[in-house]
Amino acid sequence: MSKELPKRSEIPVAYTWDLTPIYADDAAWENAVQALAARLPEVARFQGRLGEGPEILAEWLALQAEIEREMGRIVVYAHCQHSVDTRDQAATARYHRAGGLYARVAAALSFVEPELLALGVDTLKTWVEQEPALSLYAHYIDTLARKADHVRSPEVEELLGLLSDPFRSATSTHKVLAEADLEFRPARASDSEEPIPVAQGTIYALMSHEDRMARRTAWESYADAHLAHRHSMANAMATGVKQDVLLARTRRYDSSLAWALGENHIPTAVYHQVIDTYRANLPIWHRYWRVRRKALGHPLAVYDDKAPLSKASPEIPFAQAAEWICEGMMPLGQEYVDIMRRGLLQERWVDVLPNRNKAAGAFSTGSPGTPPLVLMSYSDDIGSLSTLAHELGHSMHSYYAWRAQPQVYADYGIFMAEVASNLNQALVREYLFRTQPDPHFQLALLDEAMANFYRYFFLMPTLARFELAIHEQVENDDALTAEGMMALMLDLFREAYGGEVELDEERVGITWAEFHTHLYYHFYVYQYTTGIAAAQALAERMLKKESGAVEAYTRFLETGSSAYPLDALRATGIDMTSAEPIQQAFDYMAGLVDRLESLV
């Protein structure tokens, strides 16, 4: 590794994403902001008039779609610029201006749902049948009817819309602390005095470094930087949870959990089922830690969770990863692969390399009217290949949904999104198992597979338990403090590791602060577990070449939000109201542990 991460300006253009399909430059973005702000008075022209007849309603819904589409483009452009360099003040200013405009738009549109519900669902359904321009809105009206009890008066809805921007202050404060202000001391390897830079863009690669001292010093540096700001981060987290509780109560839900899942039409029983199935399968994890300890030949610490077991981990340049991912996705058909290959290699969907002050982790973003863009920090290893496959799954899901659906249904929830991302990983992994027979590569693949399951079937369920507990504390009028959250986090990990892994208590306890990109999205993380479970079941059907499996999955990608998430998955043959898919994925994981044990 180099002594210092490059500046953003030093990254070759070929490895940066191309934002010009959204706006040609910052001046064009500015013009779009001004133009959209100028259109908001058009909205007022419809307020109080939606009940005049189906023609007026159709006219309004067309205008709303235009406004939402342009708002999405404005936000995506600003967010992407900010994410690649969080200390770029001009980009930061655009990011916050986009958030402010979003709040104004939300407030301006806030009259719509109360006004439509005041007309009555039966009237709306009749209009949908009568007016051809409204025919596509049948599902939208059904969705509206389902949440009728939780839509408030126009005045309250306007206030809630205006609150969307200031209510981002908790997460943005934590984000700024983590991504712009934290200073990480360099890690060091046992065989070199040269410092290894620790940053949001390098920490995940460092956790799979072959040198144990490098892993340990990187992990300690990362945890200690968060510990140094634990009280500020705890205050931000507590504020975020209080905002969730306030909004849930304002919307007349029994709990924050009921609000979060209810908006996605998911029963709360699904959430509890994830946690219960996870806890029932903890013995598989405890066995895995024992196998890993035997393979490494020393006691396990948390920073050994992703230590490479192969002594010759493959180096995989970005171009090679792109090729293998495309080959691995061939079960989905030539069209799917051609679109993905073009996005990867010609249209620059992916912002590839780490640089100073780049946002943490990896994500896929975009909106109808933009490319489906991926941010990551590629590091020439199998973990980066897997991350790239995962994020491309999201991007391809977006591509298919945006192409097939009108604006009103172009979006889709995380419950569906994590299926597409994990399916990509599962298919690419099985392709590499078949085509790369070298024992070291096979061991590295098992490492990657278990690291993926570690994140989605170990870490995320643990964070889901933590998230539920802190929301229940606030709902019960208990205080959230840094020390209290650290103690809770430690207890959850102590149960999860089952005494098989040594725990540095403070540094394990601060783990919650390291997930600011996840824990402010009210009950988001459990969907990683449901997603990988559904994806594994679908991948197995495709690999067995079951009749209709690929076609059903393609229809799933095209669904967007035109069907409820559980119904969209049922159409592929997967029932996520049952624990069976999660248990089957645990059974598959147990087979990976068996295979690993035979190799080490």
Coordinates of C-alpha atoms in Angstrom, one line a residue:
M1 CA 0.0 0.0 0.0
S2 CA 1.1 3.5 -0.6
K3 CA 1.9 5.8 2.3
E4 CA -1.0 8.0 1.7
L5 CA -4.3 7.7 -0.2
P6 CA -4.5 9.8 -3.4
K7 CA -6.4 13.0 -3.6
R8 CA -9.6 12.9 -5.5
S9 CA -8.0 14.9 -8.3
E10 CA -5.3 12.2 -8.7
I11 CA -7.8 9.4 -9.6
P12 CA -7.7 8.5 -13.3
V13 CA -11.0 9.5 -15.0
A14 CA -11.5 6.0 -16.3
Y15 CA -12.0 4.8 -12.6
T16 CA -14.5 7.5 -11.7
W17 CA -18.2 7.5 -12.4
D18 CA -19.6 9.6 -15.2
L19 CA -22.3 12.1 -14.0
T20 CA -22.7 13.9 -17.3
P21 CA -25.7 11.8 -18.3
I22 CA -27.5 13.5 -15.3
Y23 CA -26.2 17.1 -15.8
A24 CA -23.5 18.2 -18.1
D25 CA -21.8 20.2 -15.4
D26 CA -22.5 22.1 -12.1
A27 CA -24.0 25.0 -13.9
A28 CA -26.6 22.7 -15.5
W29 CA -27.3 21.3 -12.1
E30 CA -27.8 24.9 -10.8
N31 CA -30.2 25.7 -13.6
A32 CA -32.2 22.5 -12.8
V33 CA -32.4 23.6 -9.1
Q34 CA -33.7 27.0 -10.1
A35 CA -36.1 25.6 -12.6
L36 CA -37.6 23.1 -10.2
A37 CA -38.0 25.7 -7.5
A38 CA -39.8 27.9 -10.0
R39 CA -42.2 25.1 -10.7
L40 CA -43.5 24.8 -7.2
P41 CA -46.2 27.4 -7.6
E42 CA -47.7 25.1 -10.2
V43 CA -48.3 22.6 -7.4
A44 CA -50.5 25.2 -5.5
R45 CA -52.7 25.4 -8.5
F46 CA -54.0 21.9 -7.8
Q47 CA -54.4 22.1 -4.1
G48 CA -58.1 21.7 -3.2
R49 CA -59.0 20.7 -6.7
L50 CA -58.1 17.0 -6.9
G51 CA -61.8 16.1 -6.3
E52 CA -63.0 18.0 -9.4
G53 CA -62.8 14.9 -11.5
P54 CA -60.6 12.2 -12.9
E55 CA -59.2 14.4 -15.7
I56 CA -57.8 16.9 -13.1
L57 CA -56.4 14.1 -11.0
A58 CA -54.7 12.6 -14.1
E59 CA -53.2 16.0 -14.9
W60 CA -52.0 16.4 -11.4
L61 CA -50.4 12.9 -11.2
A62 CA -48.5 13.6 -14.4
L63 CA -47.1 16.9 -13.0
Q64 CA -46.2 15.1 -9.7
A65 CA -44.3 12.5 -11.7
E66 CA -42.3 15.2 -13.5
I67 CA -41.4 17.0 -10.3
E68 CA -40.4 13.8 -8.5
R69 CA -38.2 12.7 -11.5
E70 CA -36.3 16.0 -11.6
M71 CA -36.0 16.1 -7.8
G72 CA -34.4 12.6 -7.9
R73 CA -31.9 13.7 -10.5
I74 CA -30.9 16.8 -8.5
V75 CA -30.4 14.8 -5.3
V76 CA -28.4 12.0 -7.0
Y77 CA -26.0 14.4 -8.7
A78 CA -25.3 16.3 -5.5
H79 CA -25.0 13.1 -3.4
C80 CA -22.6 11.5 -5.8
Q81 CA -20.3 14.5 -5.9
H82 CA -20.4 14.8 -2.1
S83 CA -19.7 11.1 -1.5
V84 CA -16.4 11.0 -3.4
D85 CA -14.9 13.8 -1.4
T86 CA -16.7 14.7 1.8
R87 CA -14.4 17.7 2.4
D88 CA -15.2 19.3 -0.9
Q89 CA -17.0 22.3 0.4
A90 CA -18.7 23.2 -3.0
A91 CA -20.0 19.7 -3.3
T92 CA -21.1 19.7 0.3
A93 CA -23.0 22.9 -0.3
R94 CA -24.8 21.4 -3.3
Y95 CA -25.6 18.3 -1.2
H96 CA -27.3 20.3 1.5
R97 CA -29.0 22.6 -1.0
A98 CA -30.5 19.5 -2.6
G99 CA -31.7 18.3 0.8
G100 CA -33.3 21.7 1.5
L101 CA -35.1 21.7 -1.9
Y102 CA -36.3 18.1 -1.3
A103 CA -37.9 19.2 2.0
R104 CA -39.6 22.1 0.2
V105 CA -40.9 19.7 -2.5
A106 CA -42.1 17.3 0.1
A107 CA -44.0 20.0 1.9
A108 CA -45.5 21.3 -1.3
L109 CA -46.8 17.8 -2.2
S110 CA -48.0 17.1 1.3
F111 CA -51.6 18.0 0.6
V112 CA -52.0 15.1 -1.9
E113 CA -52.6 12.1 0.2
P114 CA -55.0 13.7 2.7
E115 CA -57.0 15.2 -0.2
L116 CA -57.2 11.9 -2.1
L117 CA -58.3 10.0 1.0
A118 CA -60.9 12.7 1.8
L119 CA -62.5 11.8 -1.6
G120 CA -62.8 8.2 -0.5
V121 CA -61.2 5.1 -1.8
D122 CA -64.3 3.9 -3.6
T123 CA -64.5 7.1 -5.6
L124 CA -60.8 6.8 -6.5
K125 CA -61.3 3.3 -7.7
T126 CA -64.2 4.3 -9.8
W127 CA -62.2 7.0 -11.4
V128 CA -59.4 4.6 -12.2
E129 CA -61.9 2.4 -14.0
Q130 CA -63.4 5.4 -15.9
E131 CA -60.3 7.4 -16.9
P132 CA -57.8 5.6 -19.2
A133 CA -55.0 8.0 -18.0
L134 CA -55.5 6.7 -14.4
S135 CA -55.6 3.0 -15.2
L136 CA -52.0 2.5 -14.1
Y137 CA -52.7 3.9 -10.7
A138 CA -54.8 1.1 -9.4
H139 CA -52.0 -0.3 -7.2
Y140 CA -51.1 3.2 -6.0
I141 CA -54.7 3.7 -4.8
D142 CA -54.7 0.3 -3.0
T143 CA -51.4 1.3 -1.3
L144 CA -53.0 4.6 -0.3
A145 CA -56.0 2.8 1.1
R146 CA -53.8 0.5 3.3
K147 CA -52.2 3.5 5.0
A148 CA -55.3 5.6 5.3
D149 CA -55.2 5.3 9.1
H150 CA -51.7 6.8 9.2
V151 CA -52.1 9.8 6.9
R152 CA -52.7 13.0 8.8
S153 CA -54.4 16.3 8.0
P154 CA -52.9 18.5 5.3
E155 CA -51.4 20.8 7.9
V156 CA -49.7 18.0 9.7
E157 CA -48.5 16.4 6.4
E158 CA -47.0 19.8 5.4
L159 CA -45.2 20.1 8.7
L160 CA -43.8 16.5 8.3
G161 CA -42.6 17.3 4.8
L162 CA -40.8 20.4 6.1
L163 CA -39.2 18.4 8.9
S164 CA -37.6 16.0 6.5
D165 CA -34.5 18.2 6.0
P166 CA -33.8 19.2 9.7
F167 CA -34.5 15.7 10.8
R168 CA -31.5 14.6 8.7
S169 CA -29.3 16.5 11.1
A170 CA -28.7 13.5 13.4
T171 CA -27.5 11.3 10.6
S172 CA -25.6 14.0 8.8
T173 CA -23.8 15.0 12.1
H174 CA -22.7 11.4 12.6
K175 CA -21.8 11.1 8.9
V176 CA -19.6 14.3 9.0
L177 CA -17.9 13.1 12.2
A178 CA -17.2 9.6 10.7
E179 CA -16.3 10.6 7.1
A180 CA -14.7 14.0 7.4
D181 CA -13.5 14.7 10.9
L182 CA -12.2 11.3 12.3
E183 CA -8.4 11.0 12.2
F184 CA -7.2 7.4 12.0
R185 CA -3.6 6.6 13.1
P186 CA -1.8 4.5 10.6
A187 CA -1.7 0.7 10.9
R188 CA 1.5 -1.2 10.6
A189 CA 2.5 -4.7 9.5
S190 CA 4.8 -7.0 11.4
D191 CA 7.5 -7.0 8.7
S192 CA 7.6 -3.3 7.8
E193 CA 8.0 0.1 9.4
E194 CA 6.1 1.7 6.6
P195 CA 2.7 3.1 7.8
I196 CA -0.5 1.7 6.3
P197 CA -3.2 4.4 5.9
V198 CA -6.5 3.7 7.6
A199 CA -9.6 5.3 6.2
Q200 CA -13.2 4.7 5.5
G201 CA -12.1 3.6 2.0
T202 CA -9.5 1.1 3.2
I203 CA -10.7 -0.4 6.5
Y204 CA -12.6 -3.3 4.9
A205 CA -9.7 -4.4 2.9
L206 CA -7.4 -4.1 5.9
M207 CA -9.7 -6.5 7.9
S208 CA -8.7 -9.2 5.4
H209 CA -5.0 -8.3 5.4
E210 CA -2.8 -11.4 5.6
D211 CA -0.6 -9.9 8.4
R212 CA -2.2 -10.1 11.8
M213 CA -0.5 -7.0 13.2
A214 CA -1.9 -5.0 10.3
R215 CA -5.4 -6.3 11.0
R216 CA -5.1 -5.6 14.7
T217 CA -3.6 -2.1 14.4
A218 CA -6.1 -1.1 11.7
W219 CA -9.1 -2.4 13.7
E220 CA -7.8 -0.7 16.9
S221 CA -7.2 2.6 15.0
Y222 CA -10.7 2.5 13.5
A223 CA -12.4 1.6 16.8
D224 CA -10.4 4.1 18.8
A225 CA -11.3 7.0 16.5
H226 CA -14.9 6.3 17.0
L227 CA -14.4 5.8 20.8
A228 CA -12.9 9.3 20.9
H229 CA -16.2 10.8 19.7
R230 CA -18.5 8.3 21.3
H231 CA -20.5 10.9 23.3
S232 CA -21.2 13.0 20.2
M233 CA -22.1 10.0 18.2
A234 CA -24.3 8.7 21.0
N235 CA -26.1 12.0 21.1
A236 CA -26.7 11.9 17.3
M237 CA -27.9 8.3 17.5
A238 CA -30.2 9.1 20.4
T239 CA -31.6 12.0 18.5
G240 CA -32.2 9.8 15.4
V241 CA -34.1 7.2 17.5
K242 CA -36.2 9.9 19.2
Q243 CA -37.1 11.3 15.7
D244 CA -38.2 7.8 14.7
V245 CA -40.3 7.4 17.8
L246 CA -41.9 10.8 17.2
L247 CA -42.7 10.1 13.6
A248 CA -44.1 6.7 14.4
R249 CA -46.4 8.2 17.0
T250 CA -47.4 11.1 14.7
R251 CA -48.4 8.5 12.1
R252 CA -50.4 6.6 14.8
Y253 CA -48.3 3.4 14.8
D254 CA -48.0 1.3 17.9
S255 CA -44.2 1.3 17.7
S256 CA -41.3 2.5 15.6
L257 CA -40.9 -1.1 14.3
A258 CA -44.6 -1.2 13.2
W259 CA -44.1 2.1 11.4
A260 CA -40.9 1.1 9.6
L261 CA -42.2 -2.3 8.4
G262 CA -45.8 -1.1 7.9
E263 CA -44.7 1.5 5.3
N264 CA -43.2 -1.4 3.3
H265 CA -46.2 -3.7 4.0
I266 CA -44.2 -6.2 6.0
P267 CA -45.6 -7.8 9.1
T268 CA -43.5 -7.2 12.3
A269 CA -43.5 -11.0 12.7
V270 CA -41.0 -11.2 9.8
Y271 CA -38.5 -9.1 11.8
H272 CA -38.8 -11.2 14.9
Q273 CA -38.6 -14.3 12.8
V274 CA -35.2 -13.2 11.5
I275 CA -33.9 -12.7 15.0
D276 CA -35.3 -16.0 16.3
T277 CA -34.0 -18.0 13.4
Y278 CA -30.6 -16.4 13.7
R279 CA -30.3 -17.1 17.4
A280 CA -31.4 -20.7 16.9
N281 CA -28.5 -21.2 14.4
L282 CA -25.8 -19.6 16.5
P283 CA -24.2 -23.0 17.1
I284 CA -23.2 -23.0 13.4
W285 CA -21.3 -19.8 13.9
H286 CA -19.7 -21.2 17.1
R287 CA -18.5 -24.2 15.1
Y288 CA -17.2 -21.9 12.4
W289 CA -15.1 -19.9 14.9
R290 CA -13.6 -23.2 16.1
V291 CA -12.7 -24.2 12.5
R292 CA -11.2 -20.8 11.8
R293 CA -9.2 -20.9 15.0
K294 CA -7.8 -24.3 14.0
A295 CA -7.0 -23.1 10.5
L296 CA -5.2 -19.9 11.7
G297 CA -3.4 -21.7 14.5
H298 CA -3.9 -19.1 17.2
P299 CA -6.8 -17.8 19.4
L300 CA -9.3 -15.7 17.6
A301 CA -9.9 -12.0 18.2
V302 CA -12.6 -10.0 16.5
Y303 CA -10.1 -8.6 14.0
D304 CA -9.4 -12.2 12.8
D305 CA -13.0 -12.6 11.6
K306 CA -12.0 -12.1 8.0
A307 CA -8.4 -13.1 8.2
P308 CA -7.5 -14.9 4.9
L309 CA -7.1 -18.6 5.4
S310 CA -5.4 -19.1 2.0
K311 CA -1.7 -18.4 2.0
A312 CA -1.9 -17.3 -1.6
S313 CA -5.0 -15.1 -1.9
P314 CA -5.6 -14.2 -5.5
E315 CA -4.9 -10.8 -6.8
I316 CA -7.9 -9.7 -9.0
P317 CA -7.6 -6.5 -10.9
F318 CA -10.8 -4.6 -11.6
A319 CA -10.9 -5.6 -15.3
Q320 CA -10.6 -9.3 -14.4
A321 CA -13.3 -8.9 -11.8
A322 CA -15.6 -7.3 -14.3
E323 CA -15.1 -10.2 -16.7
W324 CA -15.7 -12.9 -14.1
I325 CA -18.8 -11.1 -12.9
C326 CA -20.2 -11.0 -16.4
E327 CA -19.5 -14.6 -17.0
G328 CA -21.0 -15.6 -13.7
M329 CA -24.2 -13.8 -14.4
M330 CA -24.8 -15.7 -17.7
P331 CA -27.6 -17.8 -16.2
L332 CA -29.7 -14.6 -16.3
G333 CA -29.2 -14.3 -20.1
Q334 CA -27.3 -12.4 -22.7
E335 CA -29.3 -9.2 -22.4
Y336 CA -28.6 -8.9 -18.7
V337 CA -24.9 -9.4 -19.2
D338 CA -24.6 -7.1 -22.1
I339 CA -26.3 -4.2 -20.2
M340 CA -24.0 -4.8 -17.2
R341 CA -20.9 -5.1 -19.2
R342 CA -21.6 -1.8 -21.0
G343 CA -22.3 -0.1 -17.7
L344 CA -19.0 -1.4 -16.2
L345 CA -16.6 -0.9 -19.1
Q346 CA -18.1 1.9 -21.3
E347 CA -20.6 4.0 -19.4
R348 CA -18.6 4.3 -16.2
W349 CA -21.3 3.4 -13.7
V350 CA -18.7 2.6 -11.1
D351 CA -16.5 4.9 -9.0
V352 CA -13.8 2.4 -8.4
L353 CA -10.8 3.5 -6.4
P354 CA -10.3 4.7 -2.8
N355 CA -9.2 8.3 -2.3
R356 CA -9.0 10.7 0.6
N357 CA -12.3 11.6 2.3
K358 CA -14.3 9.2 0.1
A359 CA -17.5 8.0 1.8
A360 CA -17.4 4.7 3.7
G361 CA -18.3 1.3 2.3
A362 CA -20.1 0.8 -1.0
F363 CA -23.5 1.6 -2.4
S364 CA -25.6 1.7 -5.5
T365 CA -27.5 4.9 -6.1
G366 CA -29.5 6.6 -8.8
S367 CA -33.1 7.6 -9.8
P368 CA -35.2 7.4 -12.9
G369 CA -33.5 9.5 -15.5
T370 CA -29.9 8.8 -14.2
P371 CA -27.6 5.8 -14.7
P372 CA -27.6 3.3 -11.8
L373 CA -24.3 4.3 -10.2
V374 CA -22.0 2.4 -7.8
L375 CA -19.5 3.8 -5.3
M376 CA -16.9 1.5 -3.8
S377 CA -13.1 1.4 -3.0
Y378 CA -11.8 -1.5 -5.1
S379 CA -8.6 -3.2 -3.7
D380 CA -7.7 -6.0 -6.2
D381 CA -9.0 -8.8 -4.0
I382 CA -11.8 -11.3 -3.9
G383 CA -13.7 -9.3 -1.3
S384 CA -13.8 -6.4 -3.7
L385 CA -15.0 -8.6 -6.5
S386 CA -17.8 -9.8 -4.3
T387 CA -18.7 -6.2 -3.3
L388 CA -18.7 -5.1 -6.9
A389 CA -21.0 -8.0 -7.9
H390 CA -23.3 -7.1 -5.0
E391 CA -23.7 -3.5 -5.9
L392 CA -24.1 -4.3 -9.6
G393 CA -27.1 -6.4 -8.5
H394 CA -28.7 -3.3 -7.1
S395 CA -27.8 -1.3 -10.2
M396 CA -29.2 -3.9 -12.6
H397 CA -32.4 -4.1 -10.4
S398 CA -32.8 -0.4 -10.8
Y399 CA -32.1 -0.5 -14.6
Y400 CA -34.8 -3.1 -15.1
A401 CA -37.3 -1.4 -12.8
W402 CA -36.8 2.1 -14.3
R403 CA -37.1 0.7 -17.8
A404 CA -40.3 -1.2 -17.1
Q405 CA -42.2 1.0 -14.7
P406 CA -43.6 4.6 -14.7
Q407 CA -42.4 7.0 -12.2
V408 CA -45.0 6.1 -9.6
Y409 CA -43.7 2.5 -9.4
A410 CA -40.1 3.0 -10.4
D411 CA -38.8 2.8 -6.8
Y412 CA -38.6 -0.4 -4.7
G413 CA -37.8 -1.1 -1.1
I414 CA -34.7 -2.5 0.5
F415 CA -36.6 -5.7 1.2
M416 CA -36.6 -6.4 -2.5
A417 CA -33.3 -4.7 -3.3
E418 CA -31.1 -7.0 -1.1
V419 CA -32.4 -10.0 -3.1
A420 CA -31.0 -8.7 -6.3
S421 CA -27.6 -7.8 -4.9
N422 CA -27.1 -11.1 -3.1
L423 CA -28.3 -13.2 -6.1
N424 CA -25.4 -11.7 -8.1
Q425 CA -22.9 -12.7 -5.4
A426 CA -24.3 -16.2 -5.2
L427 CA -24.2 -16.8 -9.0
V428 CA -20.7 -15.3 -9.4
R429 CA -19.4 -17.4 -6.4
E430 CA -20.7 -20.6 -7.8
Y431 CA -19.2 -19.8 -11.2
L432 CA -15.8 -19.3 -9.6
F433 CA -16.1 -22.5 -7.6
R434 CA -16.6 -24.3 -10.9
T435 CA -14.0 -22.6 -13.0
Q436 CA -11.1 -21.9 -10.6
P437 CA -9.9 -25.3 -9.3
D438 CA -6.7 -24.0 -7.6
P439 CA -6.9 -25.1 -3.9
H440 CA -5.8 -21.6 -2.8
F441 CA -8.4 -20.0 -4.9
Q442 CA -11.1 -22.4 -3.6
L443 CA -10.0 -21.5 0.0
A444 CA -10.2 -17.8 -0.8
L445 CA -13.7 -18.3 -2.2
L446 CA -14.8 -20.0 1.0
D447 CA -13.3 -17.1 2.9
E448 CA -15.3 -14.7 0.8
A449 CA -18.5 -16.7 1.1
M450 CA -18.2 -16.9 4.9
A451 CA -17.2 -13.2 5.1
N452 CA -20.5 -12.4 3.2
F453 CA -22.5 -14.6 5.4
Y454 CA -20.7 -13.1 8.4
R455 CA -22.0 -9.7 7.4
Y456 CA -25.6 -10.6 6.5
F457 CA -26.2 -13.6 8.7
F458 CA -24.2 -12.6 11.8
L459 CA -23.4 -8.9 12.0
M460 CA -26.7 -7.6 10.5
P461 CA -29.0 -9.7 12.7
T462 CA -26.9 -8.5 15.7
L463 CA -27.4 -4.9 14.7
A464 CA -31.1 -5.6 14.1
R465 CA -31.3 -6.8 17.7
F466 CA -29.5 -3.6 18.9
E467 CA -31.7 -1.4 16.8
L468 CA -34.9 -2.9 18.2
A469 CA -33.6 -2.6 21.8
I470 CA -32.6 1.1 21.6
H471 CA -35.9 2.0 20.0
E472 CA -37.8 0.2 22.7
Q473 CA -35.7 2.0 25.3
V474 CA -36.8 5.4 24.0
E475 CA -40.4 4.2 23.6
N476 CA -40.2 3.3 27.3
D477 CA -38.8 6.7 28.2
D478 CA -35.3 5.4 29.0
A479 CA -32.2 7.4 28.2
L480 CA -29.7 6.4 25.5
T481 CA -26.0 7.0 26.5
A482 CA -22.7 6.0 24.9
E483 CA -21.9 3.7 27.8
G484 CA -25.4 2.1 27.8
M485 CA -25.3 1.4 24.0
M486 CA -21.7 0.1 24.3
A487 CA -22.8 -2.3 27.0
L488 CA -25.8 -3.5 25.0
M489 CA -23.6 -4.0 21.9
L490 CA -21.0 -6.0 23.9
D491 CA -23.7 -8.3 25.4
L492 CA -25.1 -9.0 22.0
F493 CA -21.7 -9.9 20.5
R494 CA -20.8 -11.9 23.6
E495 CA -23.8 -14.2 23.0
A496 CA -23.2 -14.3 19.2
Y497 CA -19.5 -15.3 19.6
G498 CA -20.3 -17.9 22.3
G499 CA -17.0 -17.6 24.0
E500 CA -15.1 -18.7 20.9
V501 CA -13.6 -15.3 20.2
E502 CA -11.7 -13.0 22.4
L503 CA -13.5 -9.7 22.9
D504 CA -11.8 -6.3 23.5
E505 CA -14.8 -4.9 25.4
E506 CA -14.7 -1.2 24.6
R507 CA -13.7 -1.6 21.0
V508 CA -16.4 -4.2 20.4
G509 CA -18.9 -2.1 22.3
I510 CA -18.4 0.9 20.0
T511 CA -19.4 -1.1 16.9
W512 CA -22.8 0.6 16.6
A513 CA -21.0 3.9 16.0
E514 CA -19.3 2.4 12.9
F515 CA -22.6 1.8 11.1
H516 CA -23.9 5.4 10.7
T517 CA -24.8 4.4 7.1
H518 CA -27.2 1.8 8.4
L519 CA -28.6 2.6 11.8
Y520 CA -30.4 5.8 10.9
Y521 CA -32.7 4.2 8.4
H522 CA -35.2 2.9 10.9
F523 CA -35.1 -0.9 10.9
Y524 CA -33.1 -1.3 7.6
V525 CA -30.5 -3.9 8.5
Y526 CA -32.8 -7.0 9.0
Q527 CA -33.5 -6.9 5.3
Y528 CA -29.9 -7.9 4.5
T529 CA -30.8 -11.3 6.2
T530 CA -34.1 -11.8 4.4
G531 CA -32.4 -10.7 1.1
I532 CA -29.6 -13.2 1.2
A533 CA -31.9 -15.9 2.2
A534 CA -34.3 -15.3 -0.7
A535 CA -31.3 -14.8 -3.1
Q536 CA -29.8 -18.1 -2.1
A537 CA -33.0 -20.0 -2.8
L538 CA -33.4 -18.3 -6.2
A539 CA -29.8 -18.9 -7.2
E540 CA -30.2 -22.6 -6.4
R541 CA -33.2 -22.8 -8.7
M542 CA -31.4 -21.1 -11.5
L543 CA -28.3 -23.2 -11.2
K544 CA -30.5 -26.3 -11.3
K545 CA -32.1 -24.8 -14.4
E546 CA -35.6 -25.1 -13.1
S547 CA -38.2 -24.2 -15.7
G548 CA -39.3 -20.6 -15.5
A549 CA -36.9 -19.6 -12.7
V550 CA -35.0 -17.0 -14.7
E551 CA -38.2 -15.6 -16.3
A552 CA -39.8 -15.2 -12.9
Y553 CA -36.7 -13.5 -11.5
T554 CA -36.6 -11.1 -14.5
R555 CA -40.3 -10.2 -13.8
F556 CA -39.3 -9.6 -10.2
L557 CA -36.6 -7.1 -11.3
E558 CA -39.1 -5.3 -13.4
T559 CA -41.7 -5.1 -10.7
G560 CA -40.5 -2.0 -8.9
S561 CA -43.1 -1.0 -6.4
S562 CA -46.0 -2.1 -8.6
A563 CA -46.6 -5.0 -6.2
Y564 CA -46.1 -5.4 -2.5
P565 CA -42.6 -6.9 -1.6
L566 CA -43.9 -10.2 -0.2
D567 CA -46.2 -10.7 -3.2
A568 CA -43.4 -9.9 -5.6
L569 CA -41.2 -12.6 -4.0
R570 CA -44.1 -15.1 -3.8
A571 CA -44.4 -14.8 -7.6
T572 CA -40.8 -16.2 -7.8
G573 CA -41.8 -19.1 -5.4
I574 CA -40.2 -17.6 -2.3
D575 CA -42.4 -17.1 0.8
M576 CA -40.6 -14.8 3.3
T577 CA -43.4 -14.9 5.8
S578 CA -42.0 -18.4 6.5
A579 CA -38.7 -19.1 8.3
E580 CA -37.9 -21.8 5.7
P581 CA -35.8 -19.6 3.3
I582 CA -33.7 -18.3 6.2
Q583 CA -33.2 -21.8 7.6
Q584 CA -32.3 -23.2 4.2
A585 CA -29.6 -20.5 3.9
F586 CA -28.2 -21.4 7.3
D587 CA -28.2 -25.0 6.1
Y588 CA -26.2 -23.9 3.0
M589 CA -23.8 -22.0 5.2
A590 CA -23.3 -25.1 7.4
G591 CA -22.3 -26.9 4.2
L592 CA -19.7 -24.2 3.6
V593 CA -18.3 -24.8 7.1
D594 CA -18.1 -28.5 6.3
R595 CA -16.2 -27.8 3.1
L596 CA -13.9 -25.4 4.9
E597 CA -13.2 -27.9 7.6
S598 CA -12.2 -30.5 5.0
L599 CA -9.7 -28.2 3.5
V600 CA -8.0 -27.0 6.6

